[in-house]
Amino acid sequence: MKHTLNIIGGGMAGSEAAWQAANAGVNVVIHEMRPKVETFAHRTGNLGEMVCSNSFRSDDHEQNAVGLLHWEMRAAGGLIMQMAEKHRLPAGGALAVDRDPFAESVTAALKSHPNITVSYDEITALPDDGHWIIATGPLTSGALAQAIQTETGAEALAFFDAIAPIVYHDSINMDIAWMQSRYDKGETIEEQTAYLNCPMTKAQYEAFIDALLAAEKTAFKEGETAGYFDGCLPIEVMAERGRETLRFGPMKPVGLTNAHDPDNKPYAVVQLRRDNALGTLYNIVGFQTKMKYGAQKDVFKTIPALEDAEFARLGGIHRNTFINSPTLLDDQMRLRSKPNIRFAGQITGVEGYVESAAMGLLAGRMAVAELAGRSLPSVPDTTAMGALVTHITGGAEAKTFQPMNVNFGLFPPVEGTKNGRRNRKTRYKAYTDRAKADWQAWLDQLA
Ligand SMILES: Cc1cc2nc3c(=O)[nH]c(=O)nc-3n(C[C@H](O)[C@H](O)[C@H](O)COP(=O)(O)OP(=O)(O)OC[C@H]3O[C@@H](n4cnc5c(N)ncnc54)[C@H](O)[C@@H]3O)c2cc1C
């Protein structure tokens, strides 16, 4: 008997998952709530609608991790990339598209596929049997979010992302920063040196507060309520409440001794914490912000040791439903407590159209393998796909898990390549060459 794969959500991830599964001969039903039930960001009833920017970002597959993800999706016959190419607009090195014809083409391709049915209904409960992929995105409807929360626990589902900026470790000046946990807390040396500390003098702190207050901020979008106010205030809001608030909050200098200058007590300290198992990424602790991206770079580069910092991602606070994938999902993207359900797309804690479509592509292929009684071989973490899925299903720190864009900090280093800005071009080329070879070999294995 032919199996049916049910996919909830016909956005970037659900559309791509459906395409992959249907092309492999599986019957697919896409359950999409729009246009019957609307979200505050979507405008149409189309599948694959882009809710904001019309860009899939850089198409440079040699020097950019998103461009590499494009390349890998094209190599796997991805629908989103195929339709993006068809409706491409001139945009320098970026892959921008004419959004309405793009989404109309995605919808037409899926609806005319002999193995796909689209059912326009809202799913409000977690299914107990059958094969399912939940790809309902950052604006998952309230009833389904509630059902997910009941299954996973309140702590495991977030409704906002409060993203602190993430810095590449090799761009931090360790002649200024030092490693130490507050009061040297912890049983092991690793625990006692878990934080990376950047010291500030009084003058540097005062200048930092002035810059924060003056920086340009982004307003919340219509429909995005400011429910973030419990527990994750943006740093500029803390600064507005009083010039000393940050010094008594995330920038407090207590319990720390500057290893480079033990006799001088810092006036304030900015702390960074490891963000991935590889130790290539560090997040600035407690620094969620609504500052505009350009302003963030200017302000954060005034922090001693971060003057040449390169950012894997900048901070933000958005309406975003996502689960704590590192604790909830297995390496096949299945919910551990209900393995008949996979998750894909932005709800798994990746961020962006491309990353979401990419996780849809993988989830679709994993479901196909499972329906055929096989298990998909693990995706090499040297590829953009593998680096992302490894991050969300285990590489990321579960306690501080926040949505992630694809970036080279998620890849295991290529042996023999040198760190530092000067060697970046050669290093990135080595990453992308290795990724392409490994991705192709992985695809060939499935053929
Ligand atoms: C306001 C806003 C602006 C954004 N801007 C950008 C941007 O500029 N660039 C970028 O790369 N990313 C942006 N994002 C992130 C973007 O949403 C994702 O990158 C991408 O759309 C996620 O793909 P997805 O398939 O996971 O979710 P979506 O594309 O949102 O698809 C999820 C689908 O599930 C449907 N659905 C939800 N609940 C149910 C239910 N219970 N039953 C049935 N169907 C349901 C929704 O209607 C939707 O069609 C933005 C997000 C928001 C909220």
Short mmCIF file of N, CA, C and O in Angstrom, two decimals, residues 92-185:
data_model
loop_
_atom_site.label_atom_id
_atom_site.label_comp_id
_atom_site.label_asym_id
_atom_site.label_seq_id
_atom_site.Cartn_x
_atom_site.Cartn_y
_atom_site.Cartn_z
N GLY A 92 22.64 42.23 -7.93
CA GLY A 92 24.06 42.06 -7.63
C GLY A 92 24.33 40.59 -7.38
O GLY A 92 23.93 39.74 -8.15
N GLY A 93 24.99 40.30 -6.25
CA GLY A 93 25.32 38.89 -5.96
C GLY A 93 24.20 38.17 -5.23
O GLY A 93 24.35 37.00 -4.89
N ALA A 94 23.08 38.86 -4.99
CA ALA A 94 22.01 38.22 -4.21
C ALA A 94 21.02 37.52 -5.14
O ALA A 94 20.92 37.84 -6.32
N LEU A 95 20.29 36.55 -4.57
CA LEU A 95 19.24 35.87 -5.32
C LEU A 95 17.90 36.48 -4.88
O LEU A 95 17.30 36.04 -3.90
N ALA A 96 17.50 37.55 -5.60
CA ALA A 96 16.21 38.18 -5.29
C ALA A 96 15.21 37.74 -6.36
O ALA A 96 15.60 37.42 -7.48
N VAL A 97 13.93 37.72 -5.98
CA VAL A 97 12.91 37.22 -6.92
C VAL A 97 11.69 38.14 -6.96
O VAL A 97 11.45 38.92 -6.05
N ASP A 98 10.94 37.97 -8.01
CA ASP A 98 9.65 38.65 -8.14
C ASP A 98 8.66 37.81 -7.30
O ASP A 98 8.27 36.70 -7.69
N ARG A 99 8.31 38.32 -6.11
CA ARG A 99 7.72 37.44 -5.08
C ARG A 99 6.38 36.80 -5.46
O ARG A 99 6.15 35.63 -5.18
N ASP A 100 5.47 37.56 -6.10
CA ASP A 100 4.16 36.96 -6.37
C ASP A 100 4.22 35.86 -7.42
O ASP A 100 3.74 34.74 -7.18
N PRO A 101 4.85 36.15 -8.59
CA PRO A 101 4.98 35.04 -9.56
C PRO A 101 5.77 33.86 -8.99
O PRO A 101 5.47 32.70 -9.30
N PHE A 102 6.75 34.17 -8.12
CA PHE A 102 7.51 33.07 -7.50
C PHE A 102 6.57 32.15 -6.72
O PHE A 102 6.52 30.93 -6.93
N ALA A 103 5.78 32.76 -5.80
CA ALA A 103 4.89 31.94 -4.95
C ALA A 103 3.80 31.27 -5.80
O ALA A 103 3.40 30.12 -5.54
N GLU A 104 3.33 31.98 -6.84
CA GLU A 104 2.31 31.37 -7.71
C GLU A 104 2.89 30.13 -8.41
O GLU A 104 2.21 29.11 -8.58
N SER A 105 4.16 30.21 -8.82
CA SER A 105 4.79 29.06 -9.49
C SER A 105 4.99 27.90 -8.53
O SER A 105 4.83 26.73 -8.91
N VAL A 106 5.38 28.22 -7.29
CA VAL A 106 5.54 27.15 -6.29
C VAL A 106 4.19 26.46 -6.10
O VAL A 106 4.08 25.22 -6.12
N THR A 107 3.15 27.28 -5.96
CA THR A 107 1.80 26.73 -5.73
C THR A 107 1.37 25.86 -6.92
O THR A 107 0.88 24.73 -6.74
N ALA A 108 1.58 26.37 -8.13
CA ALA A 108 1.16 25.63 -9.34
C ALA A 108 1.92 24.31 -9.45
O ALA A 108 1.32 23.26 -9.76
N ALA A 109 3.23 24.35 -9.18
CA ALA A 109 4.04 23.12 -9.31
C ALA A 109 3.53 22.07 -8.33
O ALA A 109 3.41 20.88 -8.67
N LEU A 110 3.22 22.50 -7.10
CA LEU A 110 2.79 21.53 -6.09
C LEU A 110 1.39 21.02 -6.40
O LEU A 110 1.11 19.81 -6.34
N LYS A 111 0.50 21.93 -6.78
CA LYS A 111 -0.90 21.51 -6.99
C LYS A 111 -1.06 20.64 -8.23
O LYS A 111 -1.97 19.83 -8.32
N SER A 112 -0.14 20.81 -9.20
CA SER A 112 -0.29 19.99 -10.41
C SER A 112 0.50 18.68 -10.31
O SER A 112 0.48 17.86 -11.22
N HIS A 113 1.21 18.49 -9.19
CA HIS A 113 1.97 17.24 -9.04
C HIS A 113 1.00 16.08 -8.78
O HIS A 113 0.14 16.19 -7.89
N PRO A 114 1.13 14.98 -9.52
CA PRO A 114 0.15 13.89 -9.35
C PRO A 114 0.15 13.27 -7.96
O PRO A 114 -0.84 12.65 -7.55
N ASN A 115 1.24 13.41 -7.20
CA ASN A 115 1.29 12.79 -5.87
C ASN A 115 0.93 13.74 -4.74
O ASN A 115 1.05 13.38 -3.57
N ILE A 116 0.52 14.97 -5.09
CA ILE A 116 0.28 15.95 -4.02
C ILE A 116 -1.17 16.43 -4.00
O ILE A 116 -1.74 16.76 -5.05
N THR A 117 -1.74 16.48 -2.80
CA THR A 117 -3.06 17.10 -2.60
C THR A 117 -2.87 18.25 -1.62
O THR A 117 -2.11 18.11 -0.66
N VAL A 118 -3.55 19.36 -1.88
CA VAL A 118 -3.49 20.45 -0.91
C VAL A 118 -4.85 20.56 -0.24
O VAL A 118 -5.88 20.65 -0.90
N SER A 119 -4.81 20.51 1.10
CA SER A 119 -6.05 20.62 1.86
C SER A 119 -5.98 21.92 2.65
O SER A 119 -5.05 22.13 3.43
N TYR A 120 -6.95 22.80 2.41
CA TYR A 120 -6.90 24.10 3.07
C TYR A 120 -7.61 24.03 4.42
O TYR A 120 -8.78 24.31 4.53
N ASP A 121 -6.86 23.58 5.42
CA ASP A 121 -7.44 23.46 6.76
C ASP A 121 -6.37 23.74 7.81
O ASP A 121 -5.18 23.55 7.58
N GLU A 122 -6.85 24.22 8.94
CA GLU A 122 -5.94 24.45 10.07
C GLU A 122 -5.89 23.18 10.91
O GLU A 122 -6.93 22.64 11.28
N ILE A 123 -4.70 22.71 11.20
CA ILE A 123 -4.56 21.55 12.10
C ILE A 123 -4.37 22.09 13.50
O ILE A 123 -3.50 22.96 13.72
N THR A 124 -5.15 21.60 14.44
CA THR A 124 -5.13 22.19 15.78
C THR A 124 -4.63 21.23 16.86
O THR A 124 -4.47 21.62 18.00
N ALA A 125 -4.40 19.96 16.48
CA ALA A 125 -3.94 18.99 17.48
C ALA A 125 -2.78 18.19 16.92
O ALA A 125 -2.61 18.10 15.69
N LEU A 126 -2.00 17.58 17.80
CA LEU A 126 -0.90 16.73 17.33
C LEU A 126 -1.46 15.37 16.95
O LEU A 126 -2.17 14.74 17.74
N PRO A 127 -1.17 14.91 15.73
CA PRO A 127 -1.69 13.61 15.31
C PRO A 127 -1.04 12.46 16.05
O PRO A 127 0.15 12.51 16.35
N ASP A 128 -1.83 11.44 16.37
CA ASP A 128 -1.31 10.29 17.12
C ASP A 128 -0.72 9.22 16.22
O ASP A 128 0.13 8.46 16.63
N ASP A 129 -1.22 9.13 14.98
CA ASP A 129 -0.64 8.12 14.09
C ASP A 129 -0.48 8.69 12.69
O ASP A 129 -0.84 9.84 12.42
N GLY A 130 0.09 7.85 11.82
CA GLY A 130 0.41 8.31 10.47
C GLY A 130 1.76 9.02 10.47
O GLY A 130 2.42 9.12 11.50
N HIS A 131 2.16 9.47 9.29
CA HIS A 131 3.48 10.11 9.13
C HIS A 131 3.28 11.59 8.89
O HIS A 131 2.59 11.97 7.94
N TRP A 132 3.89 12.41 9.71
CA TRP A 132 3.63 13.84 9.67
C TRP A 132 4.92 14.67 9.70
O TRP A 132 5.89 14.28 10.34
N ILE A 133 4.84 15.82 9.04
CA ILE A 133 5.90 16.82 9.22
C ILE A 133 5.19 18.12 9.63
O ILE A 133 4.25 18.55 8.96
N ILE A 134 5.64 18.71 10.72
CA ILE A 134 5.10 20.01 11.13
C ILE A 134 6.06 21.08 10.63
O ILE A 134 7.23 21.13 11.02
N ALA A 135 5.55 21.92 9.73
CA ALA A 135 6.38 22.98 9.14
C ALA A 135 5.56 24.27 9.16
O ALA A 135 5.35 24.92 8.14
N THR A 136 5.09 24.63 10.36
CA THR A 136 4.13 25.72 10.47
C THR A 136 4.79 27.08 10.74
O THR A 136 4.09 28.09 10.85
N GLY A 137 6.10 27.08 10.86
CA GLY A 137 6.84 28.34 10.82
C GLY A 137 6.73 29.22 12.05
O GLY A 137 6.15 28.84 13.09
N PRO A 138 7.27 30.44 11.90
CA PRO A 138 7.34 31.36 13.04
C PRO A 138 5.97 31.82 13.51
O PRO A 138 5.84 32.28 14.64
N LEU A 139 4.95 31.70 12.64
CA LEU A 139 3.61 32.19 13.00
C LEU A 139 2.63 31.02 13.09
O LEU A 139 1.47 31.11 12.69
N THR A 140 3.11 29.92 13.62
CA THR A 140 2.27 28.74 13.89
C THR A 140 0.98 29.19 14.59
O THR A 140 1.03 30.00 15.52
N SER A 141 -0.16 28.64 14.17
CA SER A 141 -1.42 29.11 14.75
C SER A 141 -1.48 28.76 16.25
O SER A 141 -0.84 27.80 16.71
N GLY A 142 -2.26 29.55 16.97
CA GLY A 142 -2.31 29.43 18.43
C GLY A 142 -2.69 28.05 18.92
O GLY A 142 -2.05 27.52 19.84
N ALA A 143 -3.69 27.43 18.30
CA ALA A 143 -4.18 26.14 18.79
C ALA A 143 -3.10 25.06 18.64
O ALA A 143 -2.86 24.27 19.55
N LEU A 144 -2.42 25.07 17.49
CA LEU A 144 -1.39 24.04 17.30
C LEU A 144 -0.21 24.32 18.24
O LEU A 144 0.37 23.39 18.81
N ALA A 145 0.16 25.59 18.38
CA ALA A 145 1.26 25.93 19.30
C ALA A 145 0.94 25.42 20.71
O ALA A 145 1.79 24.85 21.39
N GLN A 146 -0.31 25.59 21.10
CA GLN A 146 -0.75 25.12 22.42
C GLN A 146 -0.59 23.61 22.54
O GLN A 146 -0.08 23.10 23.54
N ALA A 147 -0.98 22.91 21.46
CA ALA A 147 -0.87 21.44 21.47
C ALA A 147 0.60 21.01 21.55
O ALA A 147 0.94 20.05 22.25
N ILE A 148 1.47 21.73 20.84
CA ILE A 148 2.90 21.39 20.88
C ILE A 148 3.44 21.64 22.30
O ILE A 148 4.18 20.83 22.85
N GLN A 149 3.00 22.76 22.87
CA GLN A 149 3.47 23.09 24.22
C GLN A 149 3.01 22.06 25.25
O GLN A 149 3.77 21.69 26.15
N THR A 150 1.80 21.57 25.09
CA THR A 150 1.30 20.56 26.02
C THR A 150 2.17 19.30 25.92
O THR A 150 2.50 18.67 26.91
N GLU A 151 2.58 18.97 24.71
CA GLU A 151 3.38 17.76 24.51
C GLU A 151 4.83 17.94 25.00
O GLU A 151 5.41 17.06 25.60
N THR A 152 5.40 19.14 24.74
CA THR A 152 6.84 19.30 24.97
C THR A 152 7.16 19.98 26.29
O THR A 152 8.31 19.96 26.72
N GLY A 153 6.18 20.65 26.89
CA GLY A 153 6.44 21.42 28.11
C GLY A 153 6.61 22.89 27.76
O GLY A 153 7.12 23.22 26.69
N ALA A 154 6.18 23.75 28.70
CA ALA A 154 6.14 25.19 28.43
C ALA A 154 7.51 25.75 28.07
O ALA A 154 7.65 26.61 27.21
N GLU A 155 8.56 25.23 28.73
CA GLU A 155 9.91 25.79 28.53
C GLU A 155 10.45 25.50 27.13
O GLU A 155 11.37 26.15 26.68
N ALA A 156 9.88 24.47 26.48
CA ALA A 156 10.49 23.99 25.25
C ALA A 156 9.95 24.66 23.99
O ALA A 156 10.38 24.38 22.88
N LEU A 157 8.98 25.56 24.17
CA LEU A 157 8.42 26.26 23.00
C LEU A 157 8.49 27.76 23.28
O LEU A 157 8.00 28.23 24.29
N ALA A 158 9.11 28.48 22.36
CA ALA A 158 9.23 29.93 22.54
C ALA A 158 8.31 30.65 21.57
O ALA A 158 8.04 30.14 20.47
N PHE A 159 7.83 31.82 21.97
CA PHE A 159 6.97 32.62 21.09
C PHE A 159 7.68 33.87 20.58
O PHE A 159 7.20 34.55 19.69
N PHE A 160 8.82 34.16 21.16
CA PHE A 160 9.66 35.25 20.68
C PHE A 160 11.08 34.74 20.60
O PHE A 160 11.47 33.91 21.42
N ASP A 161 11.84 35.23 19.64
CA ASP A 161 13.26 34.98 19.77
C ASP A 161 13.88 36.24 20.34
O ASP A 161 13.50 37.35 19.99
N ALA A 162 14.77 36.07 21.29
CA ALA A 162 15.49 37.20 21.87
C ALA A 162 16.95 36.87 21.59
O ALA A 162 17.59 36.14 22.33
N ILE A 163 17.41 37.36 20.45
CA ILE A 163 18.70 36.88 19.97
C ILE A 163 19.81 37.83 20.37
O ILE A 163 19.77 39.02 20.07
N ALA A 164 20.77 37.29 21.09
CA ALA A 164 21.97 38.06 21.40
C ALA A 164 22.92 37.90 20.21
O ALA A 164 22.94 36.85 19.56
N PRO A 165 23.72 38.93 19.90
CA PRO A 165 24.61 38.82 18.76
C PRO A 165 25.62 37.68 18.95
O PRO A 165 26.02 37.39 20.08
N ILE A 166 26.01 37.06 17.85
CA ILE A 166 26.98 35.96 17.92
C ILE A 166 28.23 36.35 17.14
O ILE A 166 28.16 36.81 16.00
N VAL A 167 29.37 36.15 17.78
CA VAL A 167 30.66 36.61 17.24
C VAL A 167 31.52 35.38 16.91
O VAL A 167 31.51 34.40 17.66
N TYR A 168 32.27 35.48 15.81
CA TYR A 168 33.25 34.42 15.51
C TYR A 168 34.40 34.52 16.51
O TYR A 168 35.00 35.59 16.66
N HIS A 169 34.71 33.41 17.14
CA HIS A 169 35.75 33.42 18.16
C HIS A 169 37.08 33.95 17.62
O HIS A 169 37.78 34.70 18.30
N ASP A 170 37.40 33.58 16.38
CA ASP A 170 38.73 33.98 15.89
C ASP A 170 38.83 35.47 15.54
O ASP A 170 39.88 35.94 15.13
N SER A 171 37.72 36.22 15.73
CA SER A 171 37.80 37.66 15.48
C SER A 171 37.87 38.45 16.81
O SER A 171 37.81 39.67 16.81
N ILE A 172 37.98 37.73 17.92
CA ILE A 172 38.03 38.39 19.25
C ILE A 172 39.48 38.57 19.67
O ILE A 172 40.30 37.65 19.50
N ASN A 173 39.80 39.74 20.19
CA ASN A 173 41.18 40.03 20.59
C ASN A 173 41.44 39.46 22.00
O ASN A 173 41.05 40.05 23.01
N MET A 174 42.13 38.30 22.03
CA MET A 174 42.36 37.64 23.32
C MET A 174 43.52 38.26 24.09
O MET A 174 43.83 37.83 25.20
N ASP A 175 44.17 39.29 23.51
CA ASP A 175 45.17 40.04 24.29
C ASP A 175 44.46 40.97 25.28
O ASP A 175 45.07 41.50 26.19
N ILE A 176 43.15 41.20 25.02
CA ILE A 176 42.37 42.06 25.92
C ILE A 176 41.39 41.22 26.74
O ILE A 176 41.23 41.42 27.93
N ALA A 177 40.73 40.27 26.08
CA ALA A 177 39.73 39.44 26.76
C ALA A 177 40.41 38.29 27.51
O ALA A 177 41.54 37.92 27.19
N TRP A 178 39.73 37.72 28.49
CA TRP A 178 40.23 36.54 29.17
C TRP A 178 39.07 35.60 29.49
O TRP A 178 37.93 36.01 29.49
N MET A 179 39.42 34.34 29.78
CA MET A 179 38.40 33.33 30.04
C MET A 179 38.25 33.12 31.55
O MET A 179 39.23 32.80 32.23
N GLN A 180 37.06 33.30 32.06
CA GLN A 180 36.82 33.05 33.50
C GLN A 180 35.31 33.05 33.76
O GLN A 180 34.60 33.91 33.26
N SER A 181 34.84 32.10 34.56
CA SER A 181 33.45 32.15 35.02
C SER A 181 33.43 33.01 36.29
O SER A 181 34.41 33.03 37.04
N ARG A 182 32.31 33.68 36.51
CA ARG A 182 32.18 34.52 37.69
C ARG A 182 32.47 33.70 38.96
O ARG A 182 31.94 32.60 39.10
N TYR A 183 33.31 34.20 39.83
CA TYR A 183 33.74 33.54 41.07
C TYR A 183 34.36 32.15 40.78
O TYR A 183 34.33 31.27 41.64
N ASP A 184 34.85 31.97 39.56
CA ASP A 184 35.50 30.70 39.17
C ASP A 184 34.59 29.50 39.43
O ASP A 184 35.05 28.41 39.76
N LYS A 185 33.30 29.72 39.28
CA LYS A 185 32.33 28.67 39.62
C LYS A 185 32.49 27.46 38.70
O LYS A 185 32.73 27.62 37.51
#
